[in-house]
């Protein structure tokens, strides 16, 4: 157990907010408020919220990995595949696309409850923001589908670059070696746990590589610049889709 972490007043405040957010007695609105406040404080202090254990007073304990399904109707949104890449690269979850058009589509999030809940907030937010940014640049005029696809790839690349830069800055700002070591260990442990769960739950899982071909350089470059302006913290005020982690 890291003594410095457990006596840090900022970490303790974040831990209490997370504990309240995960209390089954709170309403959905209260949960969103507690979660948003915790992320706000953690971001201001350059702390990765994924490394904070809110259970048992912060005593070291590995959180269980589970899965949550979200129904998507008969088809996925046109930007879902790009959003999946963002979630898997930067939010400590694996995202599995399931189903077909006749039986219905769904997304399965795999990770700890805390990470899955954050990923779902972000997923809901980005599914709203991507089309809004497309309309802000190209209006409501019908354009070539390949042009829109290039724009969405650009949004994803731009946002991933911004998130990677923020992560690097946060890691560089960590002056406490104990917290820095715990951060690295937590990320490795989560990755190992997810891979173990995936191999058991989905032994026949097929990985399909996304086509990265961009046929419209102008739309792509425009998307990259717009992607760098997306503020993920705003997404934490979005409603979480119904689901059950098990």
JSON list of C-alpha atoms in Angstrom, two decimals:
[
{"chain": "A", "resi": 1, "resn": "UNK", "atom": "CA", "xyz": [0.00, 0.00, 0.00]},
{"chain": "A", "resi": 2, "resn": "UNK", "atom": "CA", "xyz": [1.34, 3.41, -0.89]},
{"chain": "A", "resi": 3, "resn": "UNK", "atom": "CA", "xyz": [1.38, 5.67, 2.16]},
{"chain": "A", "resi": 4, "resn": "UNK", "atom": "CA", "xyz": [1.78, 8.87, 0.17]},
{"chain": "A", "resi": 5, "resn": "UNK", "atom": "CA", "xyz": [-1.30, 8.10, -1.90]},
{"chain": "A", "resi": 6, "resn": "UNK", "atom": "CA", "xyz": [-3.51, 7.36, 1.07]},
{"chain": "A", "resi": 7, "resn": "UNK", "atom": "CA", "xyz": [-2.58, 10.61, 2.87]},
{"chain": "A", "resi": 8, "resn": "UNK", "atom": "CA", "xyz": [-2.82, 12.89, -0.17]},
{"chain": "A", "resi": 9, "resn": "UNK", "atom": "CA", "xyz": [-5.87, 15.16, 0.44]},
{"chain": "A", "resi": 10, "resn": "UNK", "atom": "CA", "xyz": [-6.59, 15.57, -3.28]},
{"chain": "A", "resi": 11, "resn": "UNK", "atom": "CA", "xyz": [-6.57, 11.83, -3.88]},
{"chain": "A", "resi": 12, "resn": "UNK", "atom": "CA", "xyz": [-8.75, 11.31, -0.83]},
{"chain": "A", "resi": 13, "resn": "UNK", "atom": "CA", "xyz": [-11.30, 13.85, -2.09]},
{"chain": "A", "resi": 14, "resn": "UNK", "atom": "CA", "xyz": [-11.43, 12.17, -5.51]},
{"chain": "A", "resi": 15, "resn": "UNK", "atom": "CA", "xyz": [-11.72, 8.76, -3.85]},
{"chain": "A", "resi": 16, "resn": "UNK", "atom": "CA", "xyz": [-14.71, 9.89, -1.77]},
{"chain": "A", "resi": 17, "resn": "UNK", "atom": "CA", "xyz": [-16.46, 11.33, -4.84]},
{"chain": "A", "resi": 18, "resn": "UNK", "atom": "CA", "xyz": [-15.94, 8.07, -6.75]},
{"chain": "A", "resi": 19, "resn": "UNK", "atom": "CA", "xyz": [-17.26, 6.07, -3.82]},
{"chain": "A", "resi": 20, "resn": "UNK", "atom": "CA", "xyz": [-20.39, 8.23, -3.76]},
{"chain": "A", "resi": 21, "resn": "UNK", "atom": "CA", "xyz": [-20.80, 7.88, -7.54]},
{"chain": "A", "resi": 22, "resn": "UNK", "atom": "CA", "xyz": [-20.77, 4.10, -7.23]},
{"chain": "A", "resi": 23, "resn": "UNK", "atom": "CA", "xyz": [-23.15, 3.99, -4.26]},
{"chain": "A", "resi": 24, "resn": "UNK", "atom": "CA", "xyz": [-26.29, 2.09, -5.34]},
{"chain": "A", "resi": 25, "resn": "UNK", "atom": "CA", "xyz": [-28.43, 4.45, -3.26]},
{"chain": "A", "resi": 26, "resn": "UNK", "atom": "CA", "xyz": [-27.71, 7.53, -5.42]},
{"chain": "A", "resi": 27, "resn": "UNK", "atom": "CA", "xyz": [-29.77, 8.52, -8.43]},
{"chain": "A", "resi": 28, "resn": "UNK", "atom": "CA", "xyz": [-28.43, 8.56, -11.99]},
{"chain": "A", "resi": 29, "resn": "UNK", "atom": "CA", "xyz": [-28.21, 12.35, -11.91]},
{"chain": "A", "resi": 30, "resn": "UNK", "atom": "CA", "xyz": [-26.28, 12.29, -8.62]},
{"chain": "A", "resi": 31, "resn": "UNK", "atom": "CA", "xyz": [-23.93, 9.65, -9.99]},
{"chain": "A", "resi": 32, "resn": "UNK", "atom": "CA", "xyz": [-23.17, 11.80, -13.04]},
{"chain": "A", "resi": 33, "resn": "UNK", "atom": "CA", "xyz": [-22.54, 14.84, -10.83]},
{"chain": "A", "resi": 34, "resn": "UNK", "atom": "CA", "xyz": [-20.16, 12.98, -8.50]},
{"chain": "A", "resi": 35, "resn": "UNK", "atom": "CA", "xyz": [-18.31, 11.42, -11.44]},
{"chain": "A", "resi": 36, "resn": "UNK", "atom": "CA", "xyz": [-17.96, 14.71, -13.29]},
{"chain": "A", "resi": 37, "resn": "UNK", "atom": "CA", "xyz": [-16.61, 16.47, -10.19]},
{"chain": "A", "resi": 38, "resn": "UNK", "atom": "CA", "xyz": [-14.09, 13.69, -9.56]},
{"chain": "A", "resi": 39, "resn": "UNK", "atom": "CA", "xyz": [-12.81, 13.90, -13.13]},
{"chain": "A", "resi": 40, "resn": "UNK", "atom": "CA", "xyz": [-12.63, 17.71, -12.93]},
{"chain": "A", "resi": 41, "resn": "UNK", "atom": "CA", "xyz": [-10.46, 17.59, -9.79]},
{"chain": "A", "resi": 42, "resn": "UNK", "atom": "CA", "xyz": [-8.28, 14.77, -11.12]},
{"chain": "A", "resi": 43, "resn": "UNK", "atom": "CA", "xyz": [-7.68, 16.57, -14.41]},
{"chain": "A", "resi": 44, "resn": "UNK", "atom": "CA", "xyz": [-6.73, 19.81, -12.66]},
{"chain": "A", "resi": 45, "resn": "UNK", "atom": "CA", "xyz": [-4.24, 17.90, -10.49]},
{"chain": "A", "resi": 46, "resn": "UNK", "atom": "CA", "xyz": [-2.80, 15.90, -13.44]},
{"chain": "A", "resi": 47, "resn": "UNK", "atom": "CA", "xyz": [-3.95, 12.63, -11.87]},
{"chain": "A", "resi": 48, "resn": "UNK", "atom": "CA", "xyz": [-5.17, 9.69, -13.96]},
{"chain": "A", "resi": 49, "resn": "UNK", "atom": "CA", "xyz": [-8.50, 8.86, -12.36]},
{"chain": "A", "resi": 50, "resn": "UNK", "atom": "CA", "xyz": [-8.21, 5.24, -13.53]},
{"chain": "A", "resi": 51, "resn": "UNK", "atom": "CA", "xyz": [-5.43, 4.64, -10.99]},
{"chain": "A", "resi": 52, "resn": "UNK", "atom": "CA", "xyz": [-7.50, 5.64, -7.96]},
{"chain": "A", "resi": 53, "resn": "UNK", "atom": "CA", "xyz": [-9.02, 2.87, -5.89]},
{"chain": "A", "resi": 54, "resn": "UNK", "atom": "CA", "xyz": [-12.18, 4.17, -4.23]},
{"chain": "A", "resi": 55, "resn": "UNK", "atom": "CA", "xyz": [-13.01, 0.94, -2.36]},
{"chain": "A", "resi": 56, "resn": "UNK", "atom": "CA", "xyz": [-12.03, 0.00, 1.20]},
{"chain": "A", "resi": 57, "resn": "UNK", "atom": "CA", "xyz": [-10.57, 3.41, 1.98]},
{"chain": "A", "resi": 58, "resn": "UNK", "atom": "CA", "xyz": [-8.08, 3.14, -0.87]},
{"chain": "A", "resi": 59, "resn": "UNK", "atom": "CA", "xyz": [-6.48, -0.11, 0.25]},
{"chain": "A", "resi": 60, "resn": "UNK", "atom": "CA", "xyz": [-4.82, -1.98, -2.57]},
{"chain": "A", "resi": 61, "resn": "UNK", "atom": "CA", "xyz": [-7.30, -4.29, -4.25]},
{"chain": "A", "resi": 62, "resn": "UNK", "atom": "CA", "xyz": [-7.68, -5.25, -7.89]},
{"chain": "A", "resi": 63, "resn": "UNK", "atom": "CA", "xyz": [-11.10, -4.35, -9.23]},
{"chain": "A", "resi": 64, "resn": "UNK", "atom": "CA", "xyz": [-12.94, -7.11, -11.04]},
{"chain": "A", "resi": 65, "resn": "UNK", "atom": "CA", "xyz": [-13.22, -6.97, -14.81]},
{"chain": "A", "resi": 66, "resn": "UNK", "atom": "CA", "xyz": [-16.66, -7.50, -16.31]},
{"chain": "A", "resi": 67, "resn": "UNK", "atom": "CA", "xyz": [-18.70, -6.62, -19.39]},
{"chain": "A", "resi": 68, "resn": "UNK", "atom": "CA", "xyz": [-21.60, -4.36, -20.26]},
{"chain": "A", "resi": 69, "resn": "UNK", "atom": "CA", "xyz": [-23.80, -4.52, -23.36]},
{"chain": "A", "resi": 70, "resn": "UNK", "atom": "CA", "xyz": [-25.39, -1.50, -25.01]},
{"chain": "A", "resi": 71, "resn": "UNK", "atom": "CA", "xyz": [-28.06, -1.95, -27.68]},
{"chain": "A", "resi": 72, "resn": "UNK", "atom": "CA", "xyz": [-27.49, 0.03, -30.89]},
{"chain": "A", "resi": 73, "resn": "UNK", "atom": "CA", "xyz": [-30.61, -0.85, -32.89]},
{"chain": "A", "resi": 74, "resn": "UNK", "atom": "CA", "xyz": [-30.32, -2.30, -36.38]},
{"chain": "A", "resi": 75, "resn": "UNK", "atom": "CA", "xyz": [-27.07, -0.55, -37.25]},
{"chain": "A", "resi": 76, "resn": "UNK", "atom": "CA", "xyz": [-24.12, 1.16, -35.62]},
{"chain": "A", "resi": 77, "resn": "UNK", "atom": "CA", "xyz": [-23.65, 4.89, -36.00]},
{"chain": "A", "resi": 78, "resn": "UNK", "atom": "CA", "xyz": [-21.42, 5.83, -38.92]},
{"chain": "A", "resi": 79, "resn": "UNK", "atom": "CA", "xyz": [-18.73, 7.07, -36.52]},
{"chain": "A", "resi": 80, "resn": "UNK", "atom": "CA", "xyz": [-18.86, 4.18, -34.03]},
{"chain": "A", "resi": 81, "resn": "UNK", "atom": "CA", "xyz": [-15.83, 2.32, -35.36]},
{"chain": "A", "resi": 82, "resn": "UNK", "atom": "CA", "xyz": [-13.65, 5.42, -34.99]},
{"chain": "A", "resi": 83, "resn": "UNK", "atom": "CA", "xyz": [-15.00, 6.03, -31.48]},
{"chain": "A", "resi": 84, "resn": "UNK", "atom": "CA", "xyz": [-14.23, 2.41, -30.57]},
{"chain": "A", "resi": 85, "resn": "UNK", "atom": "CA", "xyz": [-10.57, 3.00, -31.44]},
{"chain": "A", "resi": 86, "resn": "UNK", "atom": "CA", "xyz": [-10.47, 6.08, -29.19]},
{"chain": "A", "resi": 87, "resn": "UNK", "atom": "CA", "xyz": [-12.05, 4.22, -26.27]},
{"chain": "A", "resi": 88, "resn": "UNK", "atom": "CA", "xyz": [-9.68, 1.27, -26.56]},
{"chain": "A", "resi": 89, "resn": "UNK", "atom": "CA", "xyz": [-6.57, 3.43, -26.86]},
{"chain": "A", "resi": 90, "resn": "UNK", "atom": "CA", "xyz": [-7.29, 5.89, -24.07]},
{"chain": "A", "resi": 91, "resn": "UNK", "atom": "CA", "xyz": [-9.99, 4.63, -21.67]},
{"chain": "A", "resi": 92, "resn": "UNK", "atom": "CA", "xyz": [-8.80, 1.22, -20.43]},
{"chain": "A", "resi": 93, "resn": "UNK", "atom": "CA", "xyz": [-11.57, -0.83, -22.05]},
{"chain": "A", "resi": 94, "resn": "UNK", "atom": "CA", "xyz": [-11.95, -3.28, -24.91]},
{"chain": "A", "resi": 95, "resn": "UNK", "atom": "CA", "xyz": [-14.90, -2.71, -27.23]},
{"chain": "A", "resi": 96, "resn": "UNK", "atom": "CA", "xyz": [-16.55, -5.55, -29.13]},
{"chain": "A", "resi": 97, "resn": "UNK", "atom": "CA", "xyz": [-19.10, -4.99, -31.91]},
{"chain": "A", "resi": 98, "resn": "UNK", "atom": "CA", "xyz": [-21.76, -7.69, -31.94]},
{"chain": "A", "resi": 99, "resn": "UNK", "atom": "CA", "xyz": [-24.90, -8.80, -33.82]},
{"chain": "A", "resi": 100, "resn": "UNK", "atom": "CA", "xyz": [-26.23, -8.14, -37.30]},
{"chain": "A", "resi": 101, "resn": "UNK", "atom": "CA", "xyz": [-28.84, -5.95, -38.96]},
{"chain": "A", "resi": 102, "resn": "UNK", "atom": "CA", "xyz": [-31.67, -8.51, -38.73]},
{"chain": "A", "resi": 103, "resn": "UNK", "atom": "CA", "xyz": [-31.12, -9.46, -35.08]},
{"chain": "A", "resi": 104, "resn": "UNK", "atom": "CA", "xyz": [-29.90, -6.07, -33.91]},
{"chain": "A", "resi": 105, "resn": "UNK", "atom": "CA", "xyz": [-26.49, -4.58, -33.17]},
{"chain": "A", "resi": 106, "resn": "UNK", "atom": "CA", "xyz": [-24.87, -4.10, -29.79]},
{"chain": "A", "resi": 107, "resn": "UNK", "atom": "CA", "xyz": [-21.58, -3.04, -28.27]},
{"chain": "A", "resi": 108, "resn": "UNK", "atom": "CA", "xyz": [-19.90, -4.93, -25.46]},
{"chain": "A", "resi": 109, "resn": "UNK", "atom": "CA", "xyz": [-17.58, -2.94, -23.19]},
{"chain": "A", "resi": 110, "resn": "UNK", "atom": "CA", "xyz": [-15.03, -5.03, -21.25]},
{"chain": "A", "resi": 111, "resn": "UNK", "atom": "CA", "xyz": [-13.21, -3.53, -18.28]},
{"chain": "A", "resi": 112, "resn": "UNK", "atom": "CA", "xyz": [-13.63, -2.65, -14.63]},
{"chain": "A", "resi": 113, "resn": "UNK", "atom": "CA", "xyz": [-16.97, -1.12, -13.67]},
{"chain": "A", "resi": 114, "resn": "UNK", "atom": "CA", "xyz": [-15.34, 2.26, -13.16]},
{"chain": "A", "resi": 115, "resn": "UNK", "atom": "CA", "xyz": [-13.58, 2.26, -16.54]},
{"chain": "A", "resi": 116, "resn": "UNK", "atom": "CA", "xyz": [-16.65, 0.96, -18.39]},
{"chain": "A", "resi": 117, "resn": "UNK", "atom": "CA", "xyz": [-18.86, 3.68, -16.91]},
{"chain": "A", "resi": 118, "resn": "UNK", "atom": "CA", "xyz": [-16.44, 6.40, -17.98]},
{"chain": "A", "resi": 119, "resn": "UNK", "atom": "CA", "xyz": [-16.10, 4.85, -21.46]},
{"chain": "A", "resi": 120, "resn": "UNK", "atom": "CA", "xyz": [-19.88, 4.83, -21.83]},
{"chain": "A", "resi": 121, "resn": "UNK", "atom": "CA", "xyz": [-20.08, 8.50, -20.88]},
{"chain": "A", "resi": 122, "resn": "UNK", "atom": "CA", "xyz": [-17.47, 9.31, -23.52]},
{"chain": "A", "resi": 123, "resn": "UNK", "atom": "CA", "xyz": [-19.08, 7.02, -26.12]},
{"chain": "A", "resi": 124, "resn": "UNK", "atom": "CA", "xyz": [-22.43, 8.78, -25.77]},
{"chain": "A", "resi": 125, "resn": "UNK", "atom": "CA", "xyz": [-20.79, 12.19, -25.96]},
{"chain": "A", "resi": 126, "resn": "UNK", "atom": "CA", "xyz": [-18.64, 11.47, -29.02]},
{"chain": "A", "resi": 127, "resn": "UNK", "atom": "CA", "xyz": [-21.55, 9.91, -30.90]},
{"chain": "A", "resi": 128, "resn": "UNK", "atom": "CA", "xyz": [-23.23, 13.29, -30.59]},
{"chain": "A", "resi": 129, "resn": "UNK", "atom": "CA", "xyz": [-20.16, 15.48, -31.18]},
{"chain": "A", "resi": 130, "resn": "UNK", "atom": "CA", "xyz": [-18.80, 13.78, -34.33]},
{"chain": "A", "resi": 131, "resn": "UNK", "atom": "CA", "xyz": [-21.94, 14.45, -36.45]},
{"chain": "A", "resi": 132, "resn": "UNK", "atom": "CA", "xyz": [-22.21, 17.96, -34.98]},
{"chain": "A", "resi": 133, "resn": "UNK", "atom": "CA", "xyz": [-18.65, 18.78, -36.06]},
{"chain": "A", "resi": 134, "resn": "UNK", "atom": "CA", "xyz": [-19.31, 17.36, -39.53]},
{"chain": "A", "resi": 135, "resn": "UNK", "atom": "CA", "xyz": [-22.34, 19.63, -39.91]},
{"chain": "A", "resi": 136, "resn": "UNK", "atom": "CA", "xyz": [-20.44, 22.63, -38.54]},
{"chain": "A", "resi": 137, "resn": "UNK", "atom": "CA", "xyz": [-17.88, 22.28, -41.35]},
{"chain": "A", "resi": 138, "resn": "UNK", "atom": "CA", "xyz": [-19.97, 21.01, -44.26]},
{"chain": "A", "resi": 139, "resn": "UNK", "atom": "CA", "xyz": [-23.48, 22.04, -43.25]},
{"chain": "A", "resi": 140, "resn": "UNK", "atom": "CA", "xyz": [-26.43, 19.84, -44.11]},
{"chain": "A", "resi": 141, "resn": "UNK", "atom": "CA", "xyz": [-25.48, 19.40, -47.75]},
{"chain": "A", "resi": 142, "resn": "UNK", "atom": "CA", "xyz": [-25.26, 15.78, -48.86]},
{"chain": "A", "resi": 143, "resn": "UNK", "atom": "CA", "xyz": [-21.61, 14.96, -49.55]},
{"chain": "A", "resi": 144, "resn": "UNK", "atom": "CA", "xyz": [-19.74, 11.90, -50.75]},
{"chain": "A", "resi": 145, "resn": "UNK", "atom": "CA", "xyz": [-19.76, 9.20, -48.05]},
{"chain": "A", "resi": 146, "resn": "UNK", "atom": "CA", "xyz": [-16.02, 8.71, -48.50]},
{"chain": "A", "resi": 147, "resn": "UNK", "atom": "CA", "xyz": [-15.52, 12.40, -47.70]},
{"chain": "A", "resi": 148, "resn": "UNK", "atom": "CA", "xyz": [-17.40, 12.01, -44.43]},
{"chain": "A", "resi": 149, "resn": "UNK", "atom": "CA", "xyz": [-15.45, 8.86, -43.60]},
{"chain": "A", "resi": 150, "resn": "UNK", "atom": "CA", "xyz": [-12.18, 10.75, -44.17]},
{"chain": "A", "resi": 151, "resn": "UNK", "atom": "CA", "xyz": [-13.40, 13.55, -41.89]},
{"chain": "A", "resi": 152, "resn": "UNK", "atom": "CA", "xyz": [-14.29, 11.09, -39.10]},
{"chain": "A", "resi": 153, "resn": "UNK", "atom": "CA", "xyz": [-10.90, 9.38, -39.38]},
{"chain": "A", "resi": 154, "resn": "UNK", "atom": "CA", "xyz": [-9.33, 12.81, -39.04]},
{"chain": "A", "resi": 155, "resn": "UNK", "atom": "CA", "xyz": [-11.43, 13.55, -35.95]},
{"chain": "A", "resi": 156, "resn": "UNK", "atom": "CA", "xyz": [-10.26, 10.31, -34.39]},
{"chain": "A", "resi": 157, "resn": "UNK", "atom": "CA", "xyz": [-6.58, 10.95, -35.22]},
{"chain": "A", "resi": 158, "resn": "UNK", "atom": "CA", "xyz": [-6.77, 14.52, -33.92]},
{"chain": "A", "resi": 159, "resn": "UNK", "atom": "CA", "xyz": [-8.49, 13.58, -30.68]},
{"chain": "A", "resi": 160, "resn": "UNK", "atom": "CA", "xyz": [-6.14, 10.64, -30.06]},
{"chain": "A", "resi": 161, "resn": "UNK", "atom": "CA", "xyz": [-3.17, 12.97, -30.54]},
{"chain": "A", "resi": 162, "resn": "UNK", "atom": "CA", "xyz": [-4.63, 15.41, -28.02]},
{"chain": "A", "resi": 163, "resn": "UNK", "atom": "CA", "xyz": [-5.37, 12.67, -25.45]},
{"chain": "A", "resi": 164, "resn": "UNK", "atom": "CA", "xyz": [-1.88, 11.18, -25.88]},
{"chain": "A", "resi": 165, "resn": "UNK", "atom": "CA", "xyz": [-0.29, 14.61, -25.31]},
{"chain": "A", "resi": 166, "resn": "UNK", "atom": "CA", "xyz": [-2.40, 15.17, -22.19]},
{"chain": "A", "resi": 167, "resn": "UNK", "atom": "CA", "xyz": [-1.45, 11.72, -20.87]},
{"chain": "A", "resi": 168, "resn": "UNK", "atom": "CA", "xyz": [2.25, 12.36, -21.46]},
{"chain": "A", "resi": 169, "resn": "UNK", "atom": "CA", "xyz": [2.00, 15.75, -19.73]},
{"chain": "A", "resi": 170, "resn": "UNK", "atom": "CA", "xyz": [0.22, 14.20, -16.74]},
{"chain": "A", "resi": 171, "resn": "UNK", "atom": "CA", "xyz": [2.86, 11.48, -16.43]},
{"chain": "A", "resi": 172, "resn": "UNK", "atom": "CA", "xyz": [5.66, 14.03, -16.68]},
{"chain": "A", "resi": 173, "resn": "UNK", "atom": "CA", "xyz": [4.03, 16.09, -13.92]},
{"chain": "A", "resi": 174, "resn": "UNK", "atom": "CA", "xyz": [3.98, 13.15, -11.49]},
{"chain": "A", "resi": 175, "resn": "UNK", "atom": "CA", "xyz": [6.68, 13.99, -8.95]},
{"chain": "A", "resi": 176, "resn": "UNK", "atom": "CA", "xyz": [5.84, 11.28, -6.42]},
{"chain": "A", "resi": 177, "resn": "UNK", "atom": "CA", "xyz": [7.64, 8.10, -7.49]},
{"chain": "A", "resi": 178, "resn": "UNK", "atom": "CA", "xyz": [5.20, 5.93, -5.52]},
{"chain": "A", "resi": 179, "resn": "UNK", "atom": "CA", "xyz": [2.19, 7.29, -7.41]},
{"chain": "A", "resi": 180, "resn": "UNK", "atom": "CA", "xyz": [4.05, 7.06, -10.74]},
{"chain": "A", "resi": 181, "resn": "UNK", "atom": "CA", "xyz": [4.96, 3.41, -10.14]},
{"chain": "A", "resi": 182, "resn": "UNK", "atom": "CA", "xyz": [1.42, 2.58, -9.05]},
{"chain": "A", "resi": 183, "resn": "UNK", "atom": "CA", "xyz": [0.09, 4.25, -12.18]},
{"chain": "A", "resi": 184, "resn": "UNK", "atom": "CA", "xyz": [2.24, 2.08, -14.46]},
{"chain": "A", "resi": 185, "resn": "UNK", "atom": "CA", "xyz": [1.45, -1.08, -12.48]},
{"chain": "A", "resi": 186, "resn": "UNK", "atom": "CA", "xyz": [-2.29, -0.36, -12.55]},
{"chain": "A", "resi": 187, "resn": "UNK", "atom": "CA", "xyz": [-2.36, 0.05, -16.32]},
{"chain": "A", "resi": 188, "resn": "UNK", "atom": "CA", "xyz": [-0.42, -3.19, -16.86]},
{"chain": "A", "resi": 189, "resn": "UNK", "atom": "CA", "xyz": [-2.65, -5.10, -14.44]},
{"chain": "A", "resi": 190, "resn": "UNK", "atom": "CA", "xyz": [-5.83, -3.85, -16.10]},
{"chain": "A", "resi": 191, "resn": "UNK", "atom": "CA", "xyz": [-4.59, -4.84, -19.54]},
{"chain": "A", "resi": 192, "resn": "UNK", "atom": "CA", "xyz": [-3.67, -8.33, -18.34]},
{"chain": "A", "resi": 193, "resn": "UNK", "atom": "CA", "xyz": [-7.02, -8.78, -16.59]},
{"chain": "A", "resi": 194, "resn": "UNK", "atom": "CA", "xyz": [-8.98, -7.68, -19.67]},
{"chain": "A", "resi": 195, "resn": "UNK", "atom": "CA", "xyz": [-7.07, -10.02, -21.95]},
{"chain": "A", "resi": 196, "resn": "UNK", "atom": "CA", "xyz": [-7.72, -12.91, -19.58]},
{"chain": "A", "resi": 197, "resn": "UNK", "atom": "CA", "xyz": [-11.44, -12.14, -19.45]},
{"chain": "A", "resi": 198, "resn": "UNK", "atom": "CA", "xyz": [-11.65, -11.72, -23.24]},
{"chain": "A", "resi": 199, "resn": "UNK", "atom": "CA", "xyz": [-10.02, -15.10, -23.85]},
{"chain": "A", "resi": 200, "resn": "UNK", "atom": "CA", "xyz": [-12.58, -16.77, -21.57]},
{"chain": "A", "resi": 201, "resn": "UNK", "atom": "CA", "xyz": [-15.72, -14.88, -22.60]},
{"chain": "A", "resi": 202, "resn": "UNK", "atom": "CA", "xyz": [-14.95, -14.66, -26.31]},
{"chain": "A", "resi": 203, "resn": "UNK", "atom": "CA", "xyz": [-12.63, -17.56, -27.26]},
{"chain": "A", "resi": 204, "resn": "UNK", "atom": "CA", "xyz": [-13.58, -17.26, -30.95]},
{"chain": "A", "resi": 205, "resn": "UNK", "atom": "CA", "xyz": [-13.26, -13.47, -31.13]},
{"chain": "A", "resi": 206, "resn": "UNK", "atom": "CA", "xyz": [-12.20, -12.19, -34.55]},
{"chain": "A", "resi": 207, "resn": "UNK", "atom": "CA", "xyz": [-10.26, -8.96, -34.92]},
{"chain": "A", "resi": 208, "resn": "UNK", "atom": "CA", "xyz": [-11.16, -6.96, -38.04]},
{"chain": "A", "resi": 209, "resn": "UNK", "atom": "CA", "xyz": [-8.77, -4.18, -38.94]},
{"chain": "A", "resi": 210, "resn": "UNK", "atom": "CA", "xyz": [-10.42, -0.87, -39.83]},
{"chain": "A", "resi": 211, "resn": "UNK", "atom": "CA", "xyz": [-9.78, 0.42, -43.34]},
{"chain": "A", "resi": 212, "resn": "UNK", "atom": "CA", "xyz": [-7.56, 3.46, -42.87]},
{"chain": "A", "resi": 213, "resn": "UNK", "atom": "CA", "xyz": [-7.75, 4.68, -46.48]},
{"chain": "A", "resi": 214, "resn": "UNK", "atom": "CA", "xyz": [-8.58, 8.37, -46.64]},
{"chain": "A", "resi": 215, "resn": "UNK", "atom": "CA", "xyz": [-9.79, 9.38, -50.09]},
{"chain": "A", "resi": 216, "resn": "UNK", "atom": "CA", "xyz": [-10.25, 13.07, -49.30]},
{"chain": "A", "resi": 217, "resn": "UNK", "atom": "CA", "xyz": [-7.15, 14.76, -47.81]},
{"chain": "A", "resi": 218, "resn": "UNK", "atom": "CA", "xyz": [-8.99, 18.05, -47.31]},
{"chain": "A", "resi": 219, "resn": "UNK", "atom": "CA", "xyz": [-11.76, 16.45, -45.25]},
{"chain": "A", "resi": 220, "resn": "UNK", "atom": "CA", "xyz": [-9.20, 14.40, -43.31]},
{"chain": "A", "resi": 221, "resn": "UNK", "atom": "CA", "xyz": [-7.03, 17.40, -42.42]},
{"chain": "A", "resi": 222, "resn": "UNK", "atom": "CA", "xyz": [-10.11, 19.37, -41.42]},
{"chain": "A", "resi": 223, "resn": "UNK", "atom": "CA", "xyz": [-11.14, 16.49, -39.17]},
{"chain": "A", "resi": 224, "resn": "UNK", "atom": "CA", "xyz": [-7.72, 16.34, -37.52]},
{"chain": "A", "resi": 225, "resn": "UNK", "atom": "CA", "xyz": [-7.86, 20.01, -36.58]},
{"chain": "A", "resi": 226, "resn": "UNK", "atom": "CA", "xyz": [-11.44, 19.72, -35.29]},
{"chain": "A", "resi": 227, "resn": "UNK", "atom": "CA", "xyz": [-10.55, 16.57, -33.34]},
{"chain": "A", "resi": 228, "resn": "UNK", "atom": "CA", "xyz": [-7.91, 18.47, -31.40]},
{"chain": "A", "resi": 229, "resn": "UNK", "atom": "CA", "xyz": [-10.61, 20.86, -30.15]},
{"chain": "A", "resi": 230, "resn": "UNK", "atom": "CA", "xyz": [-12.85, 18.19, -28.61]},
{"chain": "A", "resi": 231, "resn": "UNK", "atom": "CA", "xyz": [-13.06, 18.49, -24.82]},
{"chain": "A", "resi": 232, "resn": "UNK", "atom": "CA", "xyz": [-13.67, 15.01, -23.42]},
{"chain": "A", "resi": 233, "resn": "UNK", "atom": "CA", "xyz": [-14.49, 16.30, -19.93]},
{"chain": "A", "resi": 234, "resn": "UNK", "atom": "CA", "xyz": [-17.69, 17.80, -21.32]},
{"chain": "A", "resi": 235, "resn": "UNK", "atom": "CA", "xyz": [-18.75, 14.28, -22.28]},
{"chain": "A", "resi": 236, "resn": "UNK", "atom": "CA", "xyz": [-18.94, 13.24, -18.65]},
{"chain": "A", "resi": 237, "resn": "UNK", "atom": "CA", "xyz": [-22.21, 15.15, -18.33]},
{"chain": "A", "resi": 238, "resn": "UNK", "atom": "CA", "xyz": [-23.87, 12.91, -20.90]},
{"chain": "A", "resi": 239, "resn": "UNK", "atom": "CA", "xyz": [-26.37, 10.23, -19.81]},
{"chain": "A", "resi": 240, "resn": "UNK", "atom": "CA", "xyz": [-25.19, 6.62, -19.54]},
{"chain": "A", "resi": 241, "resn": "UNK", "atom": "CA", "xyz": [-27.03, 4.08, -21.64]},
{"chain": "A", "resi": 242, "resn": "UNK", "atom": "CA", "xyz": [-28.77, 1.37, -19.65]},
{"chain": "A", "resi": 243, "resn": "UNK", "atom": "CA", "xyz": [-26.77, -1.79, -19.13]},
{"chain": "A", "resi": 244, "resn": "UNK", "atom": "CA", "xyz": [-25.58, -4.26, -16.55]},
{"chain": "A", "resi": 245, "resn": "UNK", "atom": "CA", "xyz": [-22.00, -5.09, -15.67]},
{"chain": "A", "resi": 246, "resn": "UNK", "atom": "CA", "xyz": [-21.57, -8.72, -14.80]}
]
